[in-house]
Short mmCIF file of C-alpha atoms in Angstrom, two decimals:
data_model
loop_
_atom_site.label_atom_id
_atom_site.label_comp_id
_atom_site.label_asym_id
_atom_site.label_seq_id
_atom_site.Cartn_x
_atom_site.Cartn_y
_atom_site.Cartn_z
CA UNK A 1 66.20 17.46 1.13
CA UNK A 2 66.23 16.60 4.76
CA UNK A 3 69.60 16.58 6.44
CA UNK A 4 69.88 13.66 8.84
CA UNK A 5 71.13 14.84 12.21
CA UNK A 6 70.85 11.37 13.76
CA UNK A 7 74.62 10.99 13.62
CA UNK A 8 75.61 14.41 14.96
CA UNK A 9 73.23 14.61 17.90
CA UNK A 10 73.17 12.19 20.81
CA UNK A 11 69.71 12.32 22.36
CA UNK A 12 68.64 10.56 25.56
CA UNK A 13 65.44 10.89 27.54
CA UNK A 14 64.07 9.93 30.93
CA UNK A 15 60.66 10.50 32.45
CA UNK A 16 59.32 9.41 35.80
CA UNK A 17 56.11 10.03 37.78
CA UNK A 18 58.14 10.94 40.87
CA UNK A 19 57.50 9.80 44.43
CA UNK A 20 54.12 11.41 45.11
CA UNK A 21 52.00 11.53 41.97
CA UNK A 22 50.18 8.44 40.83
CA UNK A 23 50.53 9.25 37.14
CA UNK A 24 52.82 11.08 34.83
CA UNK A 25 51.38 14.21 33.24
CA UNK A 26 54.62 15.04 31.43
CA UNK A 27 55.11 14.10 27.79
CA UNK A 28 58.33 14.04 25.82
CA UNK A 29 59.13 13.49 22.19
CA UNK A 30 62.37 13.47 20.23
CA UNK A 31 63.32 13.03 16.59
CA UNK A 32 67.09 13.07 16.29
CA UNK A 33 66.97 12.85 12.50
CA UNK A 34 65.32 16.23 12.15
CA UNK A 35 67.05 17.53 15.31
CA UNK A 36 63.89 17.96 17.36
CA UNK A 37 63.25 17.69 21.09
CA UNK A 38 59.88 18.50 22.69
CA UNK A 39 58.87 18.41 26.35
CA UNK A 40 55.52 19.32 27.88
CA UNK A 41 54.26 19.34 31.47
CA UNK A 42 50.49 19.01 31.52
CA UNK A 43 48.08 20.29 34.10
CA UNK A 44 44.42 19.80 34.80
CA UNK A 45 42.24 17.47 36.80
CA UNK A 46 41.82 13.71 36.47
CA UNK A 47 44.04 12.65 33.58
CA UNK A 48 43.50 15.85 31.57
CA UNK A 49 47.10 16.94 32.18
CA UNK A 50 48.60 14.08 30.25
CA UNK A 51 46.04 14.51 27.50
CA UNK A 52 47.09 18.14 27.07
CA UNK A 53 50.83 17.46 27.15
CA UNK A 54 50.33 14.45 24.87
CA UNK A 55 48.48 16.52 22.25
CA UNK A 56 51.20 19.18 22.32
CA UNK A 57 54.07 16.73 21.88
CA UNK A 58 52.29 14.67 19.20
CA UNK A 59 51.33 17.80 17.28
CA UNK A 60 54.83 19.24 17.32
CA UNK A 61 56.67 16.03 16.45
CA UNK A 62 54.39 14.89 13.59
CA UNK A 63 53.77 18.30 12.03
CA UNK A 64 57.41 19.37 12.17
CA UNK A 65 58.58 16.10 10.69
CA UNK A 66 56.15 16.42 7.85
CA UNK A 67 57.09 20.01 7.12
CA UNK A 68 60.81 19.26 7.24
CA UNK A 69 60.54 16.44 4.76
CA UNK A 70 59.82 19.02 2.08
CA UNK A 71 61.86 21.99 3.31
CA UNK A 72 64.99 22.80 5.25
CA UNK A 73 64.70 24.58 8.58
CA UNK A 74 67.23 27.31 7.69
CA UNK A 75 65.30 28.35 4.57
CA UNK A 76 63.81 31.78 4.82
CA UNK A 77 60.79 33.23 3.11
CA UNK A 78 59.96 36.87 2.50
CA UNK A 79 59.70 37.66 6.20
CA UNK A 80 63.39 36.84 6.73
CA UNK A 81 62.49 34.38 9.46
CA UNK A 82 64.01 30.92 9.12
CA UNK A 83 61.47 28.17 8.59
CA UNK A 84 62.43 26.71 11.99
CA UNK A 85 61.05 29.75 13.79
CA UNK A 86 57.93 29.77 11.69
CA UNK A 87 57.28 26.07 12.24
CA UNK A 88 57.66 26.34 16.01
CA UNK A 89 55.30 29.32 16.16
CA UNK A 90 52.76 27.79 13.81
CA UNK A 91 52.65 24.37 15.40
CA UNK A 92 52.56 25.58 18.98
CA UNK A 93 49.58 27.63 17.85
CA UNK A 94 48.00 24.52 16.36
CA UNK A 95 48.63 22.58 19.54
CA UNK A 96 47.06 25.40 21.52
CA UNK A 97 43.95 25.39 19.36
CA UNK A 98 43.64 21.59 19.54
CA UNK A 99 43.91 21.50 23.32
CA UNK A 100 41.62 24.48 23.77
CA UNK A 101 38.97 22.92 21.53
CA UNK A 102 39.20 19.53 23.24
CA UNK A 103 38.93 21.15 26.65
CA UNK A 104 35.89 23.12 25.54
CA UNK A 105 34.06 20.24 23.90
CA UNK A 106 34.68 17.59 26.56
CA UNK A 107 33.76 18.55 30.10
CA UNK A 108 36.19 16.10 31.71
CA UNK A 109 39.05 18.02 30.09
CA UNK A 110 37.84 21.50 30.97
CA UNK A 111 40.65 23.78 32.00
CA UNK A 112 43.47 21.49 30.94
CA UNK A 113 46.70 22.99 29.64
CA UNK A 114 50.38 22.35 29.34
CA UNK A 115 53.77 23.99 29.38
CA UNK A 116 55.96 23.48 26.35
CA UNK A 117 59.64 23.67 25.52
CA UNK A 118 60.79 22.75 22.04
CA UNK A 119 64.26 22.85 20.51
CA UNK A 120 65.09 22.39 16.84
CA UNK A 121 68.73 21.93 15.82
CA UNK A 122 69.86 22.85 12.29
CA UNK A 123 72.71 24.58 10.52
CA UNK A 124 74.92 24.94 13.64
CA UNK A 125 72.02 26.66 15.33
CA UNK A 126 69.21 25.85 17.67
CA UNK A 127 65.84 27.54 17.75
CA UNK A 128 64.10 27.14 21.08
CA UNK A 129 60.52 28.03 21.86
CA UNK A 130 58.87 27.84 25.25
CA UNK A 131 55.66 28.54 27.11
CA UNK A 132 55.44 28.24 30.89
CA UNK A 133 58.05 26.94 33.30
CA UNK A 134 59.61 23.99 31.52
CA UNK A 135 63.20 24.87 30.84
CA UNK A 136 66.17 24.53 28.56
CA UNK A 137 69.69 24.65 29.98
CA UNK A 138 73.03 24.54 28.20
CA UNK A 139 76.33 23.12 29.38
CA UNK A 140 79.16 24.57 27.30
CA UNK A 141 82.62 23.87 28.70
CA UNK A 142 82.40 24.81 32.37
CA UNK A 143 79.46 27.15 31.81
CA UNK A 144 76.05 25.92 32.82
CA UNK A 145 73.29 28.32 31.89
CA UNK A 146 69.53 28.48 31.93
CA UNK A 147 68.60 29.57 28.42
CA UNK A 148 64.83 29.95 28.72
CA UNK A 149 63.20 32.27 31.21
CA UNK A 150 60.11 30.89 32.91
CA UNK A 151 56.74 32.43 32.27
CA UNK A 152 55.85 32.31 35.93
CA UNK A 153 54.79 34.70 38.65
CA UNK A 154 58.01 33.91 40.47
CA UNK A 155 60.17 34.88 37.48
CA UNK A 156 58.23 38.13 37.14
CA UNK A 157 58.86 38.83 40.80
CA UNK A 158 62.57 38.18 40.29
CA UNK A 159 62.63 40.38 37.19
CA UNK A 160 60.94 43.26 38.96
CA UNK A 161 63.58 43.06 41.69
CA UNK A 162 61.05 42.18 44.33
CA UNK A 163 62.79 39.06 45.43
CA UNK A 164 66.23 37.63 44.79
CA UNK A 165 67.02 34.35 43.10
CA UNK A 166 68.14 33.01 46.47
CA UNK A 167 64.81 33.92 48.05
CA UNK A 168 62.93 32.53 45.09
CA UNK A 169 64.01 29.06 46.14
CA UNK A 170 61.82 29.34 49.19
CA UNK A 171 58.80 30.93 47.57
CA UNK A 172 55.51 29.14 47.76
CA UNK A 173 54.43 30.51 44.41
CA UNK A 174 56.68 28.23 42.39
CA UNK A 175 53.82 26.54 40.66
CA UNK A 176 52.05 29.53 39.11
CA UNK A 177 52.70 29.86 35.42
CA UNK A 178 51.61 33.00 33.61
CA UNK A 179 51.43 31.39 30.18
CA UNK A 180 50.31 27.92 29.13
CA UNK A 181 49.23 26.04 26.01
CA UNK A 182 45.50 25.37 25.65
CA UNK A 183 44.11 27.72 28.27
CA UNK A 184 43.14 30.62 26.01
CA UNK A 185 42.13 30.68 22.31
CA UNK A 186 45.59 31.95 21.46
CA UNK A 187 49.01 31.79 23.02
CA UNK A 188 52.28 33.46 22.21
CA UNK A 189 55.36 31.26 22.25
CA UNK A 190 58.68 32.87 23.10
CA UNK A 191 61.19 31.93 20.41
CA UNK A 192 64.94 32.56 20.25
CA UNK A 193 67.76 31.20 18.12
CA UNK A 194 71.25 30.44 19.43
CA UNK A 195 74.53 29.29 17.94
CA UNK A 196 75.46 25.73 18.73
CA UNK A 197 78.98 24.37 19.24
CA UNK A 198 80.24 20.80 19.13
CA UNK A 199 80.47 19.49 22.69
CA UNK A 200 77.46 21.48 23.91
CA UNK A 201 75.01 19.55 26.05
CA UNK A 202 71.42 20.76 26.19
CA UNK A 203 68.97 19.84 28.90
CA UNK A 204 65.21 20.19 28.52
CA UNK A 205 63.37 19.51 31.74
CA UNK A 206 60.08 19.91 33.57
CA UNK A 207 59.86 21.72 36.90
CA UNK A 208 59.84 18.34 38.63
CA UNK A 209 63.60 18.44 38.14
CA UNK A 210 64.38 22.14 38.42
CA UNK A 211 62.29 22.62 41.59
CA UNK A 212 63.79 19.62 43.37
CA UNK A 213 67.44 19.74 42.32
CA UNK A 214 69.45 22.92 42.55
CA UNK A 215 71.09 24.26 39.38
CA UNK A 216 74.55 23.68 40.92
CA UNK A 217 73.76 20.01 41.41
CA UNK A 218 72.33 19.63 37.91
CA UNK A 219 75.50 21.24 36.60
CA UNK A 220 77.76 18.96 38.65
CA UNK A 221 75.89 15.86 37.53
CA UNK A 222 76.06 16.77 33.84
CA UNK A 223 79.71 17.76 34.06
CA UNK A 224 80.77 14.60 35.89
CA UNK A 225 78.70 12.13 33.92
CA UNK A 226 78.89 13.66 30.45
CA UNK A 227 80.80 10.63 29.19
CA UNK A 228 77.65 8.61 29.79
CA UNK A 229 74.58 10.64 28.90
CA UNK A 230 71.98 7.92 29.63
CA UNK A 231 73.44 7.56 33.11
CA UNK A 232 73.39 11.35 33.58
CA UNK A 233 69.68 11.44 32.69
CA UNK A 234 68.92 8.58 35.07
CA UNK A 235 70.96 10.22 37.79
CA UNK A 236 69.09 13.53 37.47
CA UNK A 237 65.74 11.78 37.86
CA UNK A 238 67.09 9.85 40.83
CA UNK A 239 68.30 13.03 42.52
CA UNK A 240 64.89 14.65 42.11
CA UNK A 241 63.28 11.56 43.63
CA UNK A 242 65.80 11.41 46.47
CA UNK A 243 64.89 15.02 47.28
CA UNK A 244 61.22 14.13 47.56
CA UNK A 245 60.12 13.75 43.93
CA UNK A 246 57.01 15.83 44.51
CA UNK A 247 56.22 16.23 40.82
CA UNK A 248 56.68 14.32 37.59
CA UNK A 249 60.25 14.51 36.36
CA UNK A 250 61.21 14.62 32.70
CA UNK A 251 64.60 15.11 31.15
CA UNK A 252 65.83 15.30 27.56
CA UNK A 253 69.59 15.55 27.00
CA UNK A 254 71.03 16.48 23.61
CA UNK A 255 74.76 16.38 22.99
CA UNK A 256 76.20 17.98 19.86
CA UNK A 257 78.83 15.55 18.58
CA UNK A 258 80.03 17.58 15.61
CA UNK A 259 79.23 20.65 13.55
CA UNK A 260 76.25 20.39 11.23
CA UNK A 261 76.26 23.32 8.88
CA UNK A 262 73.50 23.23 6.30
CA UNK A 263 74.74 22.65 2.77
CA UNK A 264 73.78 25.73 0.82
CA UNK A 265 76.22 25.33 -2.09
CA UNK A 266 75.04 25.11 -5.67
CA UNK A 267 75.66 21.38 -5.76
CA UNK A 268 73.33 20.72 -2.85
CA UNK A 269 70.63 22.76 -4.50
CA UNK A 270 71.27 21.02 -7.77
CA UNK A 271 71.01 17.64 -6.10
CA UNK A 272 67.89 18.61 -4.26
CA UNK A 273 66.28 19.63 -7.50
CA UNK A 274 66.74 16.22 -9.02
CA UNK A 275 65.68 14.33 -5.98
CA UNK B 1 45.38 32.62 55.40
CA UNK B 2 48.45 33.90 57.16
CA UNK B 3 48.27 35.92 60.37
CA UNK B 4 50.41 37.97 62.67
CA UNK B 5 50.51 37.38 66.40
CA UNK B 6 51.56 40.55 68.14
CA UNK B 7 53.15 40.43 71.53
CA UNK B 8 54.91 42.69 74.01
CA UNK B 9 57.21 41.22 76.65
CA UNK B 10 55.97 37.74 75.74
CA UNK B 11 52.35 38.65 76.39
CA UNK B 12 50.12 38.27 73.33
CA UNK B 13 48.28 41.48 72.62
CA UNK B 14 46.35 40.75 69.47
CA UNK B 15 46.10 38.63 66.38
CA UNK B 16 45.77 40.06 62.90
CA UNK B 17 44.70 38.04 59.86
CA UNK B 18 46.43 39.16 56.70
CA UNK B 19 43.11 39.15 54.89
CA UNK B 20 43.84 41.95 52.49
CA UNK B 21 46.62 42.74 50.12
CA UNK B 22 48.27 45.62 51.98
CA UNK B 23 48.82 45.99 55.66
CA UNK B 24 50.54 49.06 56.99
CA UNK B 25 52.17 49.16 60.39
CA UNK B 26 53.01 52.42 62.18
CA UNK B 27 52.41 54.82 65.02
CA UNK B 28 49.82 56.97 63.27
CA UNK B 29 46.13 56.14 63.53
CA UNK B 30 45.53 55.49 59.84
CA UNK B 31 47.71 52.37 59.87
CA UNK B 32 46.09 48.95 59.72
CA UNK B 33 48.15 47.93 62.68
CA UNK B 34 48.69 50.91 64.91
CA UNK B 35 51.44 50.71 67.51
CA UNK B 36 51.24 53.77 69.68
CA UNK B 37 54.80 53.93 70.84
CA UNK B 38 57.43 56.60 70.21
CA UNK B 39 59.99 54.01 69.05
CA UNK B 40 57.72 53.27 66.12
CA UNK B 41 57.72 55.56 63.09
CA UNK B 42 54.51 57.12 61.80
CA UNK B 43 54.60 54.87 58.75
CA UNK B 44 56.93 52.13 59.81
CA UNK B 45 56.46 49.04 57.66
CA UNK B 46 54.26 47.44 55.03
CA UNK B 47 53.19 43.87 54.38
CA UNK B 48 51.96 42.97 50.91
CA UNK B 49 50.34 39.58 50.53
CA UNK B 50 49.98 37.90 47.16
CA UNK B 51 48.48 34.44 47.14
CA UNK B 52 50.59 32.44 49.56
CA UNK B 53 53.48 34.85 49.88
CA UNK B 54 53.75 37.84 52.15
CA UNK B 55 56.41 40.48 51.62
CA UNK B 56 57.53 42.77 54.40
CA UNK B 57 59.10 46.13 53.64
CA UNK B 58 60.51 48.66 56.04
CA UNK B 59 59.28 52.10 54.96
CA UNK B 60 62.44 53.91 55.94
CA UNK B 61 61.61 53.87 59.63
CA UNK B 62 63.85 55.62 62.14
CA UNK B 63 64.53 52.61 64.29
CA UNK B 64 64.30 49.90 61.64
CA UNK B 65 62.53 46.57 61.33
CA UNK B 66 64.07 43.27 62.39
CA UNK B 67 63.20 39.79 61.24
CA UNK B 68 64.54 37.01 63.43
CA UNK B 69 66.99 39.52 64.88
CA UNK B 70 68.34 40.81 61.56
CA UNK B 71 67.57 44.25 60.21
CA UNK B 72 65.73 44.05 56.89
CA UNK B 73 64.65 46.40 54.16
CA UNK B 74 62.58 43.91 52.23
CA UNK B 75 61.87 40.37 53.26
CA UNK B 76 59.78 37.49 52.04
CA UNK B 77 58.09 36.18 55.17
CA UNK B 78 58.45 32.55 56.16
CA UNK B 79 56.35 30.59 58.60
CA UNK B 80 57.33 31.46 62.19
CA UNK B 81 59.38 34.52 61.27
CA UNK B 82 59.43 37.03 64.13
CA UNK B 83 59.18 40.67 63.10
CA UNK B 84 60.43 43.16 65.67
CA UNK B 85 59.27 46.76 65.61
CA UNK B 86 60.40 48.68 68.64
CA UNK B 87 59.72 46.46 71.62
CA UNK B 88 56.84 44.78 69.86
CA UNK B 89 57.10 41.36 68.30
CA UNK B 90 54.90 40.13 65.47
CA UNK B 91 55.09 36.46 64.72
CA UNK B 92 54.16 35.51 61.16
CA UNK B 93 52.15 32.30 61.05
CA UNK B 94 51.43 30.92 57.62
CA UNK B 95 48.24 28.92 57.56
CA UNK B 96 49.90 26.04 55.79
CA UNK B 97 53.04 25.39 57.74
CA UNK B 98 55.67 25.18 55.05
CA UNK B 99 57.37 21.89 54.54
CA UNK B 100 54.44 19.83 55.68
CA UNK B 101 52.05 21.50 53.30
CA UNK B 102 49.54 19.15 51.80
CA UNK B 103 51.97 17.41 49.54
CA UNK B 104 49.37 16.48 46.97
CA UNK B 105 48.55 20.07 46.13
CA UNK B 106 51.97 21.44 46.80
CA UNK B 107 53.57 21.29 43.41
CA UNK B 108 50.47 21.30 41.26
CA UNK B 109 51.15 23.67 38.45
CA UNK B 110 48.42 26.20 37.94
CA UNK B 111 47.97 28.84 35.33
CA UNK B 112 47.77 32.39 36.43
CA UNK B 113 45.66 33.97 33.70
CA UNK B 114 47.13 37.08 32.19
CA UNK B 115 44.80 39.71 33.69
CA UNK B 116 45.23 38.23 37.14
CA UNK B 117 48.97 37.94 36.74
CA UNK B 118 49.09 41.55 35.71
CA UNK B 119 47.01 42.61 38.67
CA UNK B 120 49.23 40.64 41.00
CA UNK B 121 52.32 42.23 39.55
CA UNK B 122 50.85 45.69 39.69
CA UNK B 123 49.80 45.13 43.24
CA UNK B 124 53.27 44.14 44.26
CA UNK B 125 54.85 46.93 42.33
CA UNK B 126 52.64 49.60 43.75
CA UNK B 127 53.28 48.01 47.09
CA UNK B 128 56.99 48.37 46.86
CA UNK B 129 57.10 51.50 44.79
CA UNK B 130 60.21 52.12 42.78
CA UNK B 131 62.62 51.65 45.60
CA UNK B 132 65.36 49.55 44.11
CA UNK B 133 67.06 48.45 47.25
CA UNK B 134 69.59 45.72 47.33
CA UNK B 135 68.16 42.66 48.93
CA UNK B 136 71.51 41.43 50.15
CA UNK B 137 70.65 42.23 53.74
CA UNK B 138 67.67 39.94 53.70
CA UNK B 139 69.40 37.09 52.00
CA UNK B 140 71.68 36.83 54.98
CA UNK B 141 68.85 35.97 57.29
CA UNK B 142 68.74 32.34 56.44
CA UNK B 143 65.28 31.31 55.38
CA UNK B 144 64.21 27.90 56.54
CA UNK B 145 64.71 25.10 54.07
CA UNK B 146 61.40 24.67 52.39
CA UNK B 147 60.78 23.66 48.85
CA UNK B 148 64.23 22.77 47.62
CA UNK B 149 65.26 21.06 50.81
CA UNK B 150 68.22 18.88 49.99
CA UNK B 151 67.68 15.18 50.25
CA UNK B 152 68.35 13.67 53.59
CA UNK B 153 71.68 12.03 53.01
CA UNK B 154 73.02 8.75 54.20
CA UNK B 155 73.61 8.89 57.93
CA UNK B 156 77.17 7.67 57.77
CA UNK B 157 80.03 9.51 56.18
CA UNK B 158 82.09 7.31 53.95
CA UNK B 159 85.46 7.31 52.26
CA UNK B 160 87.53 5.38 49.78
CA UNK B 161 91.12 4.42 50.53
CA UNK B 162 93.46 3.60 47.68
CA UNK B 163 95.18 0.26 48.30
CA UNK B 164 97.50 -0.18 45.30
CA UNK B 165 99.41 1.91 42.78
CA UNK B 166 101.34 5.17 43.22
CA UNK B 167 98.60 6.79 45.34
CA UNK B 168 98.33 3.85 47.75
CA UNK B 169 97.33 4.95 51.22
CA UNK B 170 95.47 8.05 50.03
CA UNK B 171 92.00 8.56 51.36
CA UNK B 172 89.16 10.24 49.54
CA UNK B 173 86.17 11.35 51.57
CA UNK B 174 82.82 11.02 49.81
CA UNK B 175 81.38 14.36 50.81
CA UNK B 176 79.49 15.14 47.63
CA UNK B 177 76.40 13.58 46.13
CA UNK B 178 78.51 12.33 43.25
CA UNK B 179 82.17 11.40 43.24
CA UNK B 180 83.82 10.11 40.09
CA UNK B 181 86.80 7.77 40.27
CA UNK B 182 89.19 6.47 37.63
CA UNK B 183 90.85 7.81 34.53
CA UNK B 184 88.72 9.78 32.05
CA UNK B 185 88.80 8.11 28.65
CA UNK B 186 90.00 4.83 30.18
CA UNK B 187 87.65 3.81 32.92
CA UNK B 188 85.46 5.93 35.13
CA UNK B 189 82.91 5.01 37.77
CA UNK B 190 80.77 7.22 39.95
CA UNK B 191 79.87 6.77 43.60
CA UNK B 192 76.52 8.34 44.43
CA UNK B 193 75.49 9.21 47.96
CA UNK B 194 71.80 8.53 48.42
CA UNK B 195 69.45 8.60 51.43
CA UNK B 196 69.78 4.86 51.91
CA UNK B 197 73.45 4.41 51.19
CA UNK B 198 76.28 4.62 48.68
CA UNK B 199 76.13 3.19 45.19
CA UNK B 200 78.75 2.64 42.52
CA UNK B 201 77.88 2.83 38.82
CA UNK B 202 79.96 2.38 35.69
CA UNK B 203 80.32 5.61 33.66
CA UNK B 204 82.74 4.97 30.82
CA UNK B 205 85.39 2.60 29.53
CA UNK B 206 85.33 -0.92 28.11
CA UNK B 207 85.85 -2.52 31.51
CA UNK B 208 83.34 -2.40 34.33
CA UNK B 209 84.34 -1.86 37.95
CA UNK B 210 85.10 -4.97 39.98
CA UNK B 211 83.68 -5.16 43.51
CA UNK B 212 85.05 -7.89 45.80
CA UNK B 213 86.41 -9.75 42.78
CA UNK B 214 83.17 -9.63 40.78
CA UNK B 215 82.69 -7.43 37.72
CA UNK B 216 79.59 -5.22 37.79
CA UNK B 217 77.10 -4.71 35.01
CA UNK B 218 75.62 -1.37 33.96
CA UNK B 219 73.36 -1.27 37.02
CA UNK B 220 74.11 0.69 40.18
CA UNK B 221 75.56 -1.49 42.92
CA UNK B 222 75.22 -0.69 46.61
CA UNK B 223 78.51 -0.55 48.47
CA UNK B 224 78.95 -2.16 51.86
CA UNK B 225 81.52 -1.33 54.49
CA UNK B 226 84.98 -2.68 53.51
CA UNK B 227 84.05 -3.57 49.96
CA UNK B 228 87.11 -3.65 47.71
CA UNK B 229 86.65 -1.86 44.38
CA UNK B 230 88.99 -2.35 41.43
CA UNK B 231 89.00 0.34 38.81
CA UNK B 232 91.50 0.97 35.98
CA UNK B 233 93.91 -1.45 37.64
CA UNK B 234 93.78 0.27 41.02
CA UNK B 235 92.32 -1.37 44.10
CA UNK B 236 90.56 0.70 46.72
CA UNK B 237 88.53 0.04 49.80
CA UNK B 238 85.19 1.61 50.58
CA UNK B 239 84.46 2.12 54.23
CA UNK B 240 81.93 3.90 56.40
CA UNK B 241 83.05 6.45 58.94
CA UNK B 242 81.15 6.85 62.12
CA UNK B 243 80.51 10.27 63.56
#
């Protein structure tokens, strides 16, 4: 049986083309009931970018919903991996294949691709998968942390010690991702699972936010406006636009209102059986 | 493509296009840029260029390498940086002056395919070897504000002075982008500083802020000089400060 997380998660979204671009190539999708948030930042000429990001988000939201109607995300099979992890891997692979095929068969979409960040909340946990430079951050108490690590040339340069984080801010190679959905026949999504605590606020965003607004300012905005999440989302977009808004800006905020442990007792199983 | 303009005592000597990945600078003849001067080490410095970025590394030279007057070990070159080696100056000119780069292309995300990414990484790694040197020295030389340039803020500084209640007379300068006012859990509003002025927005609480006797709605409201704001029973005046 599907646990309804609609009452334990507060989810708000905002997306904006920014100040320079004529159209929005970002796509976002959320399904609070199954605890899902998906964000994709498309790339490619003409309107191919939004086609790619749109396919990825649609694929993830519909396929995951369907799968979770029959099974619970914490269930494990023989591999020991929770279903959540499997679903994110499987469906990002499907999205990759769909975009790759479309790009190959229709010349106007040649070369399109998209970043992807997807978070699934279940059983006091969150499984997050990402490809490219769209990010997930967490505000827990006073701690604001970037949870995902970009698949970008810049991040690799930081990791190898070649440049510092401070210097990275001024790099001109910000926009080079080393992994994207739909570019090659196959793609590997990076997946991790984290514990979730009531009060946590999660931010999924495209680089239109993280390149324009410094982490300290994102942190300050979330901390000060956490009583009003929709306002916080609006404010983040506004700050990116006030700083130039050079790219599309998308934001998903998820606040954990209370604990949501999966019911694994005999009664739950019993009930599920008779459903 | 980026280039270096080399000069001695303000006279330009030569121009070098950074048209290949590695450029060595030193006194010995095998260097790409040879500077035949005893103040320059045999192998003095190295510039590795990857796509739009050029990295300068001092190769343990006797007399050091300066960028904009600061000694560096490793440095990511910015448009108009001046490298000093001995008495020679090399000005780094990036073909697209940063900041005014063609905005349309600027932030376009591109995929760096795996083999190319690997090559780029290998190139940089072989370029810098295994020397794990702290970059703290270079971070002190303040790079120009480029990509994450903070928004141009409202010209005028502003402040809020409390008019009633126990804190009457207190003044709060609005120095941050966001300033929250009120009592958490009761009534809170935020004043945002934006390029074209200051705005007040309701954050939480059943009651909305009152500006000049009129209650606001959920929308942001621009504040004018000497507006009176009422929040959680406390009156305060917003005013602009000149200078």
